[in-house]
Coordinates of C-alpha atoms and ligand atoms in Angstrom, one line a residue:
M1 CA 67.4 14.9 81.5
L2 CA 69.0 14.3 78.2
K3 CA 66.6 14.0 75.3
P4 CA 67.5 12.6 71.8
N5 CA 68.0 15.1 69.1
F6 CA 67.7 14.1 65.4
K7 CA 69.7 17.1 64.1
E8 CA 72.7 16.0 66.2
A9 CA 72.1 12.4 65.3
R10 CA 72.3 13.1 61.6
K11 CA 75.6 14.9 61.8
R12 CA 78.7 13.2 60.4
T13 CA 81.9 15.1 61.2
K14 CA 85.6 14.3 60.7
E15 CA 86.0 14.0 64.4
E16 CA 88.2 11.0 65.3
I17 CA 86.4 8.0 66.7
K18 CA 87.8 7.1 70.1
V19 CA 88.2 3.6 71.4
L20 CA 87.3 3.9 75.1
R21 CA 88.6 1.0 77.2
D22 CA 87.9 2.0 80.8
E23 CA 84.5 3.6 80.4
Y24 CA 82.4 0.9 82.0
K25 CA 82.3 1.0 85.8
V26 CA 79.8 -0.1 88.4
P27 CA 79.7 2.6 91.2
L28 CA 80.3 1.1 94.7
E29 CA 76.8 1.8 95.9
M30 CA 75.3 -0.1 92.9
K31 CA 77.4 -3.2 93.3
N32 CA 74.8 -5.0 95.4
I33 CA 71.7 -3.1 94.4
G34 CA 70.2 -6.2 92.6
K35 CA 70.5 -8.6 95.5
N36 CA 67.4 -10.8 95.7
K37 CA 66.0 -9.0 92.7
K38 CA 65.3 -10.3 89.2
Y39 CA 65.5 -8.7 85.7
F40 CA 63.8 -9.4 82.5
I41 CA 64.8 -8.0 79.1
K42 CA 62.4 -8.1 76.1
T43 CA 64.3 -7.7 72.9
Y44 CA 62.8 -6.4 69.6
G45 CA 64.6 -5.9 66.3
C46 CA 67.8 -7.1 64.8
Q47 CA 70.7 -9.3 65.9
M48 CA 72.5 -6.1 67.1
N49 CA 69.8 -5.5 69.6
E50 CA 69.9 -9.1 70.7
H51 CA 73.6 -8.8 71.4
D52 CA 73.1 -5.4 73.2
S53 CA 70.6 -7.2 75.4
E54 CA 73.3 -9.8 76.2
V55 CA 75.5 -6.9 77.3
M56 CA 72.7 -5.3 79.4
S57 CA 72.2 -8.7 81.1
A58 CA 75.8 -8.9 82.1
I59 CA 75.8 -5.3 83.4
L60 CA 72.7 -6.1 85.5
E61 CA 74.3 -9.3 86.8
D62 CA 77.4 -7.2 87.8
M63 CA 75.0 -5.4 90.1
N64 CA 73.8 -8.7 91.5
F65 CA 70.5 -8.9 89.7
S66 CA 69.5 -12.4 88.5
K67 CA 67.6 -13.4 85.5
A68 CA 63.8 -13.8 85.7
L69 CA 62.0 -16.2 83.4
D70 CA 59.2 -13.8 82.6
Y71 CA 57.7 -10.3 83.1
D72 CA 55.6 -11.4 86.1
D73 CA 58.6 -12.7 87.9
A74 CA 60.8 -9.6 87.5
D75 CA 61.7 -6.6 89.7
L76 CA 63.2 -4.7 86.8
I77 CA 62.1 -4.8 83.1
I78 CA 63.9 -3.4 80.1
L79 CA 62.3 -3.2 76.7
N80 CA 65.2 -3.1 74.2
T81 CA 63.3 -1.7 71.2
C82 CA 63.5 -1.4 67.4
A83 CA 62.4 1.6 65.4
I84 CA 62.7 0.1 61.9
R85 CA 59.0 0.0 61.1
E86 CA 55.8 1.3 62.6
N87 CA 54.7 -2.1 63.8
A88 CA 57.8 -2.6 65.9
H89 CA 56.9 0.8 67.4
N90 CA 53.3 -0.2 68.1
K91 CA 54.3 -3.5 69.7
T92 CA 56.4 -1.6 72.2
F93 CA 53.7 0.9 73.1
G94 CA 51.2 -2.1 73.5
M95 CA 53.6 -3.7 75.9
L96 CA 54.1 -0.6 77.9
G97 CA 50.3 -0.5 78.4
R98 CA 50.5 -4.0 79.9
L99 CA 53.5 -3.1 82.1
K100 CA 51.6 -0.1 83.5
H101 CA 49.1 -2.5 85.0
L102 CA 51.8 -4.8 86.3
K103 CA 53.5 -1.8 87.9
Q104 CA 50.2 -0.8 89.6
E105 CA 50.1 -4.3 91.2
K106 CA 53.8 -4.3 92.0
K107 CA 54.8 -0.9 93.2
D108 CA 58.6 -1.5 93.4
L109 CA 58.8 -2.8 89.8
L110 CA 61.1 -0.7 87.6
V111 CA 60.4 -0.3 83.9
G112 CA 62.9 1.1 81.4
L113 CA 63.1 1.7 77.7
A114 CA 66.3 1.1 75.7
G115 CA 67.4 0.6 72.1
C116 CA 66.5 2.4 68.9
M117 CA 63.2 3.8 69.8
S118 CA 64.8 5.6 72.8
Q119 CA 66.9 7.5 70.2
E120 CA 63.7 8.9 68.6
E121 CA 62.6 12.4 69.6
S122 CA 58.9 11.7 69.1
V123 CA 59.1 8.6 71.3
V124 CA 60.7 10.3 74.2
D125 CA 58.3 13.2 73.9
E126 CA 55.4 10.7 74.1
I127 CA 56.9 9.0 77.1
L128 CA 57.4 12.3 78.9
A129 CA 53.8 13.2 78.1
K130 CA 51.9 10.0 78.7
Y131 CA 54.3 7.5 80.3
K132 CA 55.6 9.4 83.3
W133 CA 55.1 6.3 85.4
M134 CA 58.1 4.7 83.7
D135 CA 61.5 4.7 85.5
F136 CA 64.3 5.2 83.0
V137 CA 65.1 5.6 79.3
F138 CA 68.5 5.2 77.8
G139 CA 69.8 4.7 74.2
T140 CA 72.1 2.8 72.0
H141 CA 75.1 4.9 72.8
N142 CA 75.2 4.7 76.6
I143 CA 74.4 1.1 77.5
H144 CA 77.6 1.1 79.5
K145 CA 76.2 3.9 81.7
L146 CA 73.3 1.7 82.9
P147 CA 74.5 1.5 86.5
E148 CA 74.8 5.3 86.7
I149 CA 71.4 5.8 85.1
L150 CA 69.8 3.4 87.5
N151 CA 71.6 5.1 90.4
E152 CA 70.2 8.5 89.3
H153 CA 66.7 7.0 89.3
Y154 CA 67.1 5.4 92.7
K155 CA 68.2 8.8 94.0
S156 CA 65.5 10.9 92.4
N157 CA 62.7 8.3 92.2
K158 CA 61.6 10.1 89.0
L159 CA 61.7 9.1 85.3
E160 CA 65.3 9.3 84.3
V161 CA 65.9 10.1 80.6
N162 CA 69.5 9.9 79.4
V163 CA 69.9 9.5 75.7
W164 CA 73.0 10.6 73.7
S165 CA 72.7 11.7 70.1
N166 CA 76.4 12.0 69.4
E167 CA 78.1 10.2 66.4
G168 CA 79.5 7.7 68.9
N169 CA 82.7 6.2 70.1
I170 CA 83.7 2.6 70.5
V171 CA 83.4 1.3 74.1
E172 CA 85.5 -1.8 74.6
N173 CA 85.7 -4.2 77.6
L174 CA 82.0 -4.5 78.2
P175 CA 80.8 -7.6 80.0
V176 CA 78.5 -9.9 78.0
K177 CA 76.2 -12.8 79.1
R178 CA 75.6 -14.8 76.0
D179 CA 72.3 -16.6 75.4
S180 CA 73.9 -19.5 73.6
K181 CA 76.8 -21.7 74.6
Y182 CA 77.5 -22.7 71.0
K183 CA 77.0 -19.6 68.8
A184 CA 78.1 -16.0 69.6
W185 CA 77.5 -12.6 68.1
V186 CA 80.5 -10.4 67.7
N187 CA 80.2 -6.8 66.8
I188 CA 82.7 -5.7 64.2
M189 CA 81.3 -2.2 63.7
Y190 CA 78.6 0.2 65.0
G191 CA 76.4 2.7 63.2
C192 CA 75.8 3.3 59.6
D193 CA 76.7 6.1 57.1
K194 CA 74.7 4.8 54.2
F195 CA 71.6 6.9 54.9
C196 CA 69.2 4.9 52.6
T197 CA 66.3 7.4 52.3
Y198 CA 63.7 5.1 54.1
C199 CA 65.9 4.0 57.0
I200 CA 66.1 5.2 60.6
V201 CA 69.2 3.3 61.6
P202 CA 71.8 6.0 60.8
Y203 CA 69.9 8.2 63.2
T204 CA 69.5 5.7 66.0
R205 CA 73.0 4.1 65.8
G206 CA 75.2 7.0 64.8
K207 CA 78.2 7.2 62.6
Q208 CA 80.0 4.1 61.2
R209 CA 82.7 3.0 63.6
S210 CA 84.8 -0.1 63.0
R211 CA 86.3 -2.0 66.0
M212 CA 90.0 -2.6 65.9
P213 CA 90.8 -5.9 64.2
E214 CA 92.9 -7.1 67.2
D215 CA 89.9 -6.6 69.6
I216 CA 87.6 -8.7 67.3
I217 CA 90.2 -11.4 66.8
N218 CA 91.0 -11.7 70.5
E219 CA 87.2 -11.9 71.2
V220 CA 86.9 -14.8 68.7
K221 CA 90.0 -16.6 70.2
D222 CA 88.4 -16.4 73.6
L223 CA 85.2 -17.7 72.3
I224 CA 87.0 -20.7 70.8
K225 CA 88.6 -21.4 74.2
E226 CA 85.2 -21.3 75.8
G227 CA 84.0 -23.9 73.4
Y228 CA 82.0 -21.8 70.9
K229 CA 81.5 -23.4 67.5
E230 CA 80.0 -20.5 65.6
V231 CA 80.6 -16.8 65.4
T232 CA 78.5 -14.2 63.5
L233 CA 80.2 -10.9 62.8
L234 CA 77.7 -8.2 63.2
G235 CA 77.2 -4.8 61.6
Q236 CA 74.6 -2.9 59.6
N237 CA 76.8 -2.9 56.6
V238 CA 79.7 -5.3 57.3
N239 CA 81.2 -4.9 53.9
A240 CA 82.1 -1.3 54.7
Y241 CA 84.2 -2.6 57.6
G242 CA 87.5 -0.7 58.0
K243 CA 86.5 2.1 55.5
D244 CA 86.6 4.5 58.5
F245 CA 90.1 3.6 59.5
T246 CA 92.4 6.6 59.0
N247 CA 95.7 5.0 59.9
R248 CA 95.5 1.6 58.2
D249 CA 94.4 -0.2 55.1
Y250 CA 92.4 -3.1 56.5
K251 CA 89.0 -4.1 55.0
M252 CA 86.3 -6.7 55.4
E253 CA 88.3 -9.2 53.2
N254 CA 91.3 -8.9 55.6
L255 CA 89.1 -9.3 58.7
L256 CA 87.2 -12.3 57.2
E257 CA 90.5 -14.0 56.4
D258 CA 92.1 -13.3 59.8
V259 CA 89.0 -14.4 61.7
A260 CA 88.8 -17.6 59.6
K261 CA 92.4 -18.4 60.4
T262 CA 91.6 -18.4 64.1
G263 CA 90.1 -21.9 63.4
I264 CA 86.6 -21.1 64.6
E265 CA 84.5 -23.9 63.2
R266 CA 81.8 -21.7 61.6
L267 CA 82.0 -18.1 60.6
R268 CA 79.1 -16.0 59.5
F269 CA 78.6 -12.3 58.9
V270 CA 75.5 -10.0 58.6
T271 CA 74.5 -7.7 56.9
S272 CA 76.1 -7.2 53.5
H273 CA 75.1 -4.1 51.5
P274 CA 75.6 -5.0 47.8
W275 CA 77.4 -1.7 47.3
D276 CA 80.6 -2.6 49.2
F277 CA 80.8 -6.3 48.2
T278 CA 84.2 -6.8 46.7
D279 CA 85.6 -9.6 44.5
K280 CA 88.3 -10.1 47.1
M281 CA 85.6 -10.8 49.7
I282 CA 84.0 -13.4 47.4
D283 CA 87.4 -15.1 46.9
V284 CA 88.1 -15.2 50.7
I285 CA 84.6 -16.7 51.3
A286 CA 85.2 -19.3 48.6
K287 CA 88.7 -20.2 49.9
Y288 CA 88.0 -20.9 53.6
D289 CA 85.9 -23.9 54.5
N290 CA 84.9 -22.5 57.9
I291 CA 83.3 -19.3 56.3
C292 CA 79.7 -20.4 55.9
N293 CA 78.2 -20.5 52.4
Y294 CA 75.5 -18.1 53.3
I295 CA 75.1 -14.5 52.3
H296 CA 72.3 -12.2 53.2
L297 CA 72.3 -9.7 50.4
P298 CA 69.3 -7.2 50.8
V299 CA 68.2 -5.9 47.4
Q300 CA 65.2 -3.9 48.6
S301 CA 63.7 -3.4 45.1
G302 CA 64.2 -4.8 41.6
S303 CA 63.6 -1.4 40.0
S304 CA 66.6 0.8 39.3
R305 CA 64.4 3.8 39.5
I306 CA 63.2 3.0 43.0
L307 CA 66.7 1.9 44.0
K308 CA 67.9 5.4 43.1
L309 CA 65.1 7.0 45.2
M310 CA 66.1 4.7 48.0
G311 CA 69.7 5.9 47.8
R312 CA 71.0 2.3 47.5
R313 CA 73.7 3.2 44.8
Y314 CA 73.4 0.0 42.8
T315 CA 71.0 -0.9 39.9
K316 CA 69.0 -4.0 39.1
G317 CA 71.7 -4.9 36.6
S318 CA 74.7 -4.4 38.9
Y319 CA 72.9 -6.4 41.7
L320 CA 72.3 -9.3 39.3
E321 CA 75.9 -9.1 38.2
L322 CA 77.1 -9.4 41.8
Y323 CA 74.6 -12.1 42.5
N324 CA 75.6 -14.2 39.6
K325 CA 79.3 -13.8 40.4
I326 CA 78.7 -15.1 44.0
R327 CA 76.7 -18.0 42.7
E328 CA 79.5 -18.8 40.2
K329 CA 82.4 -18.5 42.6
I330 CA 80.8 -20.0 45.7
P331 CA 78.9 -23.2 44.6
N332 CA 76.1 -24.2 47.0
C333 CA 76.0 -20.8 48.5
S334 CA 72.7 -19.9 49.9
I335 CA 71.6 -16.3 49.3
T336 CA 68.8 -14.6 51.0
T337 CA 67.5 -11.0 50.8
D338 CA 65.3 -8.2 52.1
I339 CA 62.6 -6.6 49.9
I340 CA 60.4 -3.5 50.6
V341 CA 57.2 -3.1 48.6
G342 CA 55.2 0.0 48.3
F343 CA 58.1 2.5 48.5
P344 CA 56.7 6.0 47.7
G345 CA 55.9 6.2 44.0
E346 CA 56.4 2.5 43.3
S347 CA 54.4 1.9 40.2
K348 CA 53.1 -1.4 38.9
E349 CA 56.0 -1.6 36.5
D350 CA 58.5 -1.0 39.3
F351 CA 56.9 -3.8 41.2
E352 CA 57.0 -6.1 38.1
E353 CA 60.8 -5.4 38.0
T354 CA 61.1 -6.7 41.6
L355 CA 59.1 -9.9 40.7
D356 CA 61.4 -10.3 37.6
L357 CA 64.5 -10.0 39.8
V358 CA 63.2 -12.6 42.2
K359 CA 62.5 -14.9 39.3
K360 CA 66.0 -14.5 38.1
C361 CA 67.7 -14.9 41.5
K362 CA 65.5 -17.7 43.0
F363 CA 66.5 -16.6 46.5
D364 CA 66.8 -19.3 49.1
S365 CA 64.5 -17.1 51.2
A366 CA 63.7 -13.5 51.9
F367 CA 62.3 -11.1 54.4
T368 CA 59.6 -8.9 52.8
F369 CA 58.2 -5.7 54.2
I370 CA 55.6 -3.1 53.3
Y371 CA 57.3 0.3 53.3
S372 CA 56.8 2.2 56.6
P373 CA 57.5 5.9 56.7
R374 CA 60.0 6.9 59.5
K375 CA 59.8 10.4 60.8
G376 CA 62.9 12.4 60.1
T377 CA 64.0 10.4 57.0
P378 CA 63.9 11.8 53.5
A379 CA 61.5 9.2 52.1
A380 CA 58.9 10.1 54.8
K381 CA 58.5 13.4 52.9
M382 CA 58.1 11.8 49.5
K383 CA 54.6 11.6 47.9
D384 CA 53.1 8.1 48.7
D385 CA 49.9 7.6 46.8
I386 CA 49.6 3.9 46.7
S387 CA 46.8 2.4 48.8
L388 CA 47.5 0.1 51.7
K389 CA 45.3 -2.5 49.9
E390 CA 47.6 -2.3 46.8
K391 CA 50.6 -2.6 48.9
E392 CA 49.2 -5.6 50.7
E393 CA 48.4 -7.3 47.4
R394 CA 52.0 -6.7 46.2
L395 CA 53.4 -8.2 49.4
Y396 CA 51.1 -11.2 49.0
A397 CA 52.2 -11.8 45.4
L398 CA 55.8 -11.4 46.2
N399 CA 55.6 -13.7 49.2
A400 CA 54.0 -16.4 47.1
L401 CA 56.8 -16.3 44.6
I402 CA 59.5 -16.2 47.3
N403 CA 57.9 -19.2 49.0
D404 CA 57.8 -21.2 45.8
Y405 CA 61.6 -20.8 45.3
A406 CA 62.3 -21.4 49.0
L407 CA 60.5 -24.7 48.8
E408 CA 62.1 -25.5 45.4
T409 CA 65.7 -25.0 46.8
N410 CA 65.0 -26.9 50.0
K411 CA 63.5 -29.8 48.1
K412 CA 66.8 -30.2 46.2
L413 CA 68.4 -31.1 49.5
I414 CA 66.3 -34.2 50.1
G415 CA 68.6 -37.3 50.3
K416 CA 71.7 -35.1 50.7
I417 CA 74.0 -35.1 53.7
V418 CA 74.4 -31.6 55.3
K419 CA 76.2 -30.4 58.4
V420 CA 74.0 -29.1 61.2
L421 CA 75.1 -27.4 64.4
V422 CA 72.5 -28.8 66.8
E423 CA 71.3 -26.1 69.2
G424 CA 68.6 -27.8 71.3
V425 CA 65.3 -29.6 71.6
S426 CA 62.6 -28.5 69.1
E427 CA 59.8 -26.5 70.7
K428 CA 57.2 -28.2 68.6
D429 CA 58.3 -31.8 69.2
Q430 CA 60.2 -32.8 72.3
N431 CA 61.6 -35.9 70.5
M432 CA 63.3 -33.8 67.8
L433 CA 66.4 -31.6 68.0
F434 CA 66.9 -28.4 65.9
G435 CA 69.9 -26.5 64.4
Y436 CA 71.0 -24.8 61.3
T437 CA 73.0 -25.9 58.3
D438 CA 76.0 -23.9 57.3
T439 CA 73.7 -22.4 54.6
M440 CA 71.4 -21.2 57.5
K441 CA 68.5 -23.5 56.9
L442 CA 66.6 -24.5 60.0
T443 CA 66.7 -28.2 60.3
N444 CA 64.7 -30.5 62.6
V445 CA 66.8 -33.6 63.4
K446 CA 66.0 -37.0 64.7
A447 CA 69.0 -37.7 66.9
D448 CA 70.0 -38.3 70.5
K449 CA 70.2 -35.3 72.9
K450 CA 73.9 -35.9 73.4
Y451 CA 74.5 -34.2 70.1
I452 CA 73.3 -30.8 71.3
G453 CA 76.1 -28.3 70.8
K454 CA 77.8 -30.5 68.2
I455 CA 78.1 -30.2 64.4
I456 CA 76.8 -33.4 62.9
D457 CA 76.1 -35.0 59.5
V458 CA 72.4 -35.0 58.8
K459 CA 70.6 -36.8 56.0
I460 CA 67.7 -34.7 54.8
T461 CA 64.5 -36.6 54.6
D462 CA 61.9 -33.9 53.9
A463 CA 61.8 -30.3 52.9
K464 CA 59.3 -27.5 53.7
T465 CA 59.3 -23.8 52.8
W466 CA 60.9 -22.6 56.0
S467 CA 62.7 -25.8 57.3
L468 CA 64.2 -29.2 56.6
D469 CA 63.7 -32.5 58.4
G470 CA 66.5 -35.0 58.7
E471 CA 68.1 -37.8 60.7
I472 CA 71.6 -38.2 61.9
D473 CA 73.7 -40.0 59.3
G474 CA 75.7 -43.0 60.5
Ligands
SAH1 N1 71.6 -2.7 57.0 C1 70.8 -3.6 56.4 C2 69.4 -3.5 56.7 C3 69.0 -3.3 58.1 S1 67.2 -3.1 58.4 C4 71.0 -3.3 54.8 O1 71.2 -2.2 54.4 O2 70.8 -4.2 54.1 C5 66.6 -4.6 57.8 C6 65.6 -4.5 56.8 O3 64.5 -3.7 57.1 C7 66.1 -3.7 55.5 O4 66.9 -4.4 54.7 C8 64.8 -3.2 54.9 O5 64.4 -4.2 53.9 C9 63.9 -3.1 56.0 N2 63.5 -1.7 56.3 C10 64.3 -0.7 56.7 N3 63.7 0.4 56.8 C11 62.4 0.2 56.4 C12 61.2 1.0 56.3 N4 61.2 2.3 56.6 N5 60.1 0.4 55.9 C13 60.0 -1.0 55.6 N6 61.1 -1.8 55.7 C14 62.3 -1.2 56.1
SF4_2 FE1 69.6 1.4 56.9 FE2 70.7 1.5 54.5 FE3 72.2 1.6 56.7 FE4 71.1 -0.7 56.0 S1 72.6 0.4 54.8 S2 71.1 0.2 58.0 S3 69.1 0.0 55.1 S4 70.8 3.1 56.0
F3S3 FE1 65.7 -2.1 64.7 FE2 67.7 -0.6 65.6 FE3 68.2 -3.0 64.6 S1 66.0 0.1 64.4 S2 66.6 -3.3 63.1 S3 67.0 -2.5 66.4 S4 69.5 -1.2 64.5

């Protein structure tokens, strides 16, 4: 048994990051273990987790498992979890309650836990105390070991816990079974070294490690050959890409430019921490047509005092300066953000600063959250004397403002022609297709199904807070 350890997870040493190219193997006895069996993976959390699930799917298919459409249909279930806020945590434990019943009905069902919650000491302790009926737990650092972990479980028939808390290496040459045929996630870095005081990610994902540019560019070139139209470069803090290289000077602006030059039709990247956003990056985004005019720039708070307590290392003023620079140099750029309300000690005045920043920025849209204390982070020890009711009221007021601006910016698009990558048939209306503009706006399009997978010109006919309606132009 290998349990997670936060003290180890917090460590950042000068130890060199290794790129491991032959680490993934399926043991001979596991090659056919999934014959006539089906798997189901439930993914919580961010795009990184979604992409990790695509890797887990491919690993399971390498063992001959096939994909189930739902829990009820599966012989093996993995919950790929998120630890960012308490509600993500609760959702997972709620689901485990349901799965316990399913397992009572279906004795051979295997249930495993993966992702960021597996990296939390308290979660694994709880599983060992109250969820002994589960079959396996592995973390974010050893996804490539899934065949061996399953093998151990088959041998012992006991709960197999195998979670690493090292800073992490880079494991290349992992298989991947992508959910979409048109758009693909590409990791450019793992981990995070920013240690914002409220955030669990540096503990669950380890040290910042940038993939070699050649590996990223080759992956994108292969995707183009396979017909992919859109690539999203993934990292918790993509602007810090390359800062961990010891033997070369190669940063995010270089990577963005080199990936843009591959000719991929659309290039996106998430997430950008304002701290590392350079002028050179802005210039590269402005220069290349295939780099989408869309930047997710989480601000978290409009109060410089709170930003300091959060460890974000920018102020309200410097954020606005960067924001305005982007707006000026990249016309028509859509900018979205993340905001936390009710951080420990956030006063009414601090919250007013956040509202003021939102009024100045008029974001295209935003994800807003009530602060959730995460065990082991510095903020969890800070005095938090604001009532939940007050926090909810702040969230409500903030959302009302955010929604007004979202609708206002969307309405400006009525009558305009925008490019949409059509992804499929709309769930709500079988006669409509859906896709995203290059500025990341969800668009419902009246067009023939033959356009699925294509980038088409769409005339916008109506605008809502969260989406646009349109019809194919010409
Ligand atoms: N790496 C990204 C954020 C990843 S987490 C960045 O630095 O911008 C996504 C969002 O979750 C964060 O931007 C933040 O708004 C929110 N979040 C993170 N920890 C949180 C916590 N403890 N409580 C509430 N929201 C949190
Ligand atoms: Fe968390 Fe901050 Fe890292 Fe983002 S940059 S993942 S908020 S520690
Ligand atoms: Fe959640 Fe882990 Fe992503 S905590 S947001 S799944 S990095």
